[in-house]
Short mmCIF file of C-alpha atoms in Angstrom, two decimals:
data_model
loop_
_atom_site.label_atom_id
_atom_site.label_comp_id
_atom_site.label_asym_id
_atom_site.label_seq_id
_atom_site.Cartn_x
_atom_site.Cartn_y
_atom_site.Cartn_z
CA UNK A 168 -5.25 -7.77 -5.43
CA UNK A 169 -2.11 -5.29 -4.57
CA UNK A 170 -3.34 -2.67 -2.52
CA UNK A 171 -0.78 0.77 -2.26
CA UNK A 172 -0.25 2.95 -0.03
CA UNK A 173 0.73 6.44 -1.59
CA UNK A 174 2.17 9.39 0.53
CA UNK A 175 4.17 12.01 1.02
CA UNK A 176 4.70 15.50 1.64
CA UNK A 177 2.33 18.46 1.08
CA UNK A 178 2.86 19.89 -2.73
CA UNK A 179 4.99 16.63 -3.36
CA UNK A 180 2.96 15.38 -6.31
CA UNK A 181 0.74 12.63 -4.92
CA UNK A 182 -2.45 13.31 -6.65
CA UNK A 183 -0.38 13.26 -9.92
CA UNK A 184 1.37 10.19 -9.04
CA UNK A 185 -1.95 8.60 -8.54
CA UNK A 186 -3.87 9.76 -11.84
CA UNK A 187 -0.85 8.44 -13.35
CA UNK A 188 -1.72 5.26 -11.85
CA UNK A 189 -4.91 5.29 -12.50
CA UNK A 190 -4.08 5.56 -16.37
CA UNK A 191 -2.41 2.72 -16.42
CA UNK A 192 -5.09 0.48 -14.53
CA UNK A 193 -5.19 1.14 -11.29
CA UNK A 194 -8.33 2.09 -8.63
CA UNK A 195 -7.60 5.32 -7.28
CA UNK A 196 -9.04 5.97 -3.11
CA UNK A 197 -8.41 9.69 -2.12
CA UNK A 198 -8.16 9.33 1.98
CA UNK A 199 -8.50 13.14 1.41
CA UNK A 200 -11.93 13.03 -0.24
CA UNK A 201 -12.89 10.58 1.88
CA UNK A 202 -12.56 12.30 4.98
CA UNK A 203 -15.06 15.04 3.59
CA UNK A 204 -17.60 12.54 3.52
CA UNK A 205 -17.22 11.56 7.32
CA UNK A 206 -17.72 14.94 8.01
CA UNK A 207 -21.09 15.33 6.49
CA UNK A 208 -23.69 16.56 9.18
CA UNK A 209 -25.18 13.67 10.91
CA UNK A 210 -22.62 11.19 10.97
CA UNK A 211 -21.29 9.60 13.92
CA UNK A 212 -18.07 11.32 13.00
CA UNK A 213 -19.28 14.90 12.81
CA UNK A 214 -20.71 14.40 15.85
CA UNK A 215 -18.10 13.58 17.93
CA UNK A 216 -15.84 16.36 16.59
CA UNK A 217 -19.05 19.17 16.74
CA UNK A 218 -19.16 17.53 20.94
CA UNK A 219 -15.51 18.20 20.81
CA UNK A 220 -14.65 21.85 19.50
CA UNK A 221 -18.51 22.98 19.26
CA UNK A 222 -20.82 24.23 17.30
CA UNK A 223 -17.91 27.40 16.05
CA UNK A 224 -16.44 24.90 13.72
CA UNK A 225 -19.79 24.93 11.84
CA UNK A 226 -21.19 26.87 8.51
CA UNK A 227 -24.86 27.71 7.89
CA UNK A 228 -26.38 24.58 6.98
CA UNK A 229 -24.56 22.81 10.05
CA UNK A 230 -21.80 21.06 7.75
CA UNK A 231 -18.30 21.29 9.52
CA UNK A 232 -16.49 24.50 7.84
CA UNK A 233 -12.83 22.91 7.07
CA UNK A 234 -11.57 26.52 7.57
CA UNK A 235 -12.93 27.13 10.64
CA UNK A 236 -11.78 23.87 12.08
CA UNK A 237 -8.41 24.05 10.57
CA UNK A 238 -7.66 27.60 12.43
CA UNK A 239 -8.74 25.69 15.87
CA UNK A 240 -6.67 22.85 15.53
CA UNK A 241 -3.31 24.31 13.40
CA UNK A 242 -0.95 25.46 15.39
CA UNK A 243 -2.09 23.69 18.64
CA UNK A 244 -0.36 20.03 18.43
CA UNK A 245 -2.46 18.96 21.65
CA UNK A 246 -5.97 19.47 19.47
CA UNK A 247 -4.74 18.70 15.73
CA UNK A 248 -3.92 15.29 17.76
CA UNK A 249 -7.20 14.78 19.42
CA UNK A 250 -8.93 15.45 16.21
CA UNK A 251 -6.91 12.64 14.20
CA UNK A 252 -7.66 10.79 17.30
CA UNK A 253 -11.69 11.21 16.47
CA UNK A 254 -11.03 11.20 12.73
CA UNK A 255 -8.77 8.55 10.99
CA UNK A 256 -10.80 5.67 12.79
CA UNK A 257 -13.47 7.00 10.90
CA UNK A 258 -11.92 7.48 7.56
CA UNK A 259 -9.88 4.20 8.26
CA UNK A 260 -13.43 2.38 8.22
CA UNK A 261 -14.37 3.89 5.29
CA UNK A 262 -11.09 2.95 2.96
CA UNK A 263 -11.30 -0.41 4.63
CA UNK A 264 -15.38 -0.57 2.95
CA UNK A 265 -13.86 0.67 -0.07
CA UNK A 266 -11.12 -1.68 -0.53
CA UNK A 267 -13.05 -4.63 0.05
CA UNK A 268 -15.70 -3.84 -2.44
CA UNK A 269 -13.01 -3.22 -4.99
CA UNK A 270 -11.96 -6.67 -3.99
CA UNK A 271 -14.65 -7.99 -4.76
CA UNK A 272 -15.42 -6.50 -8.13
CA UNK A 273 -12.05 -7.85 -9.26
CA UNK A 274 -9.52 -5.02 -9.16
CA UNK A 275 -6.08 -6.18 -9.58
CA UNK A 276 -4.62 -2.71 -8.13
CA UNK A 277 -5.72 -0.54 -5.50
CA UNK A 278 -3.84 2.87 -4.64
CA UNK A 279 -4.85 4.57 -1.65
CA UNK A 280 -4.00 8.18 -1.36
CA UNK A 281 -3.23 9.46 1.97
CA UNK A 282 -1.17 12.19 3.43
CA UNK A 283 -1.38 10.61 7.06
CA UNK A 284 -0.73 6.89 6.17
CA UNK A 285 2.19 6.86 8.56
CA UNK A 286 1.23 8.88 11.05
CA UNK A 287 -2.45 7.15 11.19
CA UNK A 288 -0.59 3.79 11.31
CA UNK A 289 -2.58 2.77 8.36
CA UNK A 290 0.65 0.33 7.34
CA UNK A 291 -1.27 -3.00 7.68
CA UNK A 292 -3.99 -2.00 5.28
CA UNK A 293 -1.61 -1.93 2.55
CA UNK A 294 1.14 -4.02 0.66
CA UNK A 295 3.05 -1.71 -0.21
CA UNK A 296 4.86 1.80 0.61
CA UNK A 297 4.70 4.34 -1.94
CA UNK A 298 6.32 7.60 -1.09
CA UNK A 299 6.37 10.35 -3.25
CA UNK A 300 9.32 12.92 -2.40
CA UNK A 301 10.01 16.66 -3.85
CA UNK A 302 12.81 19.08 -2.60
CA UNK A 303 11.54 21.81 -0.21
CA UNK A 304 12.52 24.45 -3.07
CA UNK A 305 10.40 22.34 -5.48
CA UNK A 306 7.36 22.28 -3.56
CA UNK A 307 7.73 26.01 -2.31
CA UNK A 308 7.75 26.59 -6.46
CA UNK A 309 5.13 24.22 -7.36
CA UNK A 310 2.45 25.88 -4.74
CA UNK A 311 3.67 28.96 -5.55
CA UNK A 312 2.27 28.64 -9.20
CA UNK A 313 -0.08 25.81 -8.39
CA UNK A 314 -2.40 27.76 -5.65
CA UNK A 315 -0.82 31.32 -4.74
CA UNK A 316 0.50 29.59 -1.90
CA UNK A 317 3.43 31.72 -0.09
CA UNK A 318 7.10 30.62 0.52
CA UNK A 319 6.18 31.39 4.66
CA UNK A 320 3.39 29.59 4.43
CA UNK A 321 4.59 26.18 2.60
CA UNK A 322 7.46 26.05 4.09
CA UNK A 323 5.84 25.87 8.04
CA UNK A 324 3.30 22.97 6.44
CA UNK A 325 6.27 21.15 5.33
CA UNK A 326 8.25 21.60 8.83
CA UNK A 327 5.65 20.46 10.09
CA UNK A 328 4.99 17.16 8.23
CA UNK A 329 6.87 14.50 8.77
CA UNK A 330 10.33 14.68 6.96
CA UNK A 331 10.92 13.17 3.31
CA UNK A 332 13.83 11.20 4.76
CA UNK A 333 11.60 10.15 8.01
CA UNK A 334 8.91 9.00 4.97
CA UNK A 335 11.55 6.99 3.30
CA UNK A 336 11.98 5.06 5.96
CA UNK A 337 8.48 3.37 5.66
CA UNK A 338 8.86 3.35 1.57
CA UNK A 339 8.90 0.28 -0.55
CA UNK A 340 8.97 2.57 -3.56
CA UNK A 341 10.56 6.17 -4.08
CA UNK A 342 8.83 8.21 -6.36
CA UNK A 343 11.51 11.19 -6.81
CA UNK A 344 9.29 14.23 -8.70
CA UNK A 345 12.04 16.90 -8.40
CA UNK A 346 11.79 17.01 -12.96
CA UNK A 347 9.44 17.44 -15.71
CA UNK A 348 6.28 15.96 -15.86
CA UNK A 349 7.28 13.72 -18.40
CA UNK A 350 10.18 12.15 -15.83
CA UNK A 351 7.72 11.58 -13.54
CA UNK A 352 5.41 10.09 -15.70
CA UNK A 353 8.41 7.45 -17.13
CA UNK A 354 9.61 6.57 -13.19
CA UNK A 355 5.49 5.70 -12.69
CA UNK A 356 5.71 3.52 -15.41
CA UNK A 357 8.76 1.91 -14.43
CA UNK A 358 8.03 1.07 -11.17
CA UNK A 359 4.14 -0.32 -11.95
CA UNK A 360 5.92 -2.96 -14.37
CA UNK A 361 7.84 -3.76 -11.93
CA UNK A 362 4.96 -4.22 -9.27
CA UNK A 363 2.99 -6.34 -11.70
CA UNK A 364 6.43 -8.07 -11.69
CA UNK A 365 6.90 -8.66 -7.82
CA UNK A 366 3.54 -9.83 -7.70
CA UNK A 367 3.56 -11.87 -10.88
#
């Protein structure tokens, strides 16, 4: 089994990269998603982060409120670090669970979606480096239209990310999404023939 490892940048195109993939035959794990789920009330992650940045972070029914704990944590490197620090183990755990199972159900591909693959040091879960890269103009566009998102606002989320070139770095395979739809969806299908290739 070839697992992935898909990043990049926010509003580069991931999610589409990865439905593309998942057309063609792959099993699609959305780190995102994921992370939701270790959340949920009760769990040993939720509370650890509720002990960390109390009980302000939650909504009515005790579930963590993502807004709430994003307008802690943004803008203050010291506790967006300490809350990866509680997190990704967690979520790391999880994808590890997930992978296996899909392991053992016989999946030839696995692509696991994750914006912090780098930065979590998630590199030895996977075989391979997929990084998907957009200009900044491209993604200031494409959340423009996407989700109302303004040029202000995109623009400090991509600073700061870690760079596209920084991402590259770690990459096996480029995904360039800067065109049409239809571009991206022929470079997808280029470079899954020739992964089933490599790995014959």
């Amino acid at each position: 089994m070839i697992v992935i490892g898909l990043t990049g940048g926010i509003g580069s195109g991931k999610s589409t990269v990865a439905s593309l993939l998942s057309e063609l035959g792959a099993v699609h794990l959305d780190a995102d998603k994921l992370g939701h789920e270790v959340y949920r009330r009760g769990t040993p992650c939720w509370e650890k982060v509720v002990a960390e940045f109390g009980e302000g972070i939650l909504d009515a029914d005790g579930e963590v409120d993502r807004k709430k704990l994003a307008s802690v944590v943004f803008g203050d490197s010291a506790r967006l670090a300490k809350l990866n620090l509680l997190v990704q183990p967690c979520i790391r755990e999880r994808v590890e669970e997930l992978i296996e199972g899909r392991r053992v159900q016989g999946a030839q591909v696995v692509v696991v979606e994750a914006a912090l693959l780098i930065e979590a040091n998630w590199l030895d879960m996977v075989d391979e480096v997929w990084v998907v890269a957009s200009t900044e103009n491209n993604v200031v566009h494409r959340l423009k239209v996407n989700k109302g998102a303004s040029a202000e606002d995109t623009t400090a989320r991509i600073r700061s990310q870690l760079s596209v070139e920084e991402r590259k770095r770690y990459a096996d395979v480029v995904i360039e999404n800067s065109g049409s739809r239809d571009a991206l969806r022929a470079e997808v299908i280029e470079q899954w023939a020739a992964l089933l290739n490599r790995h014959g």
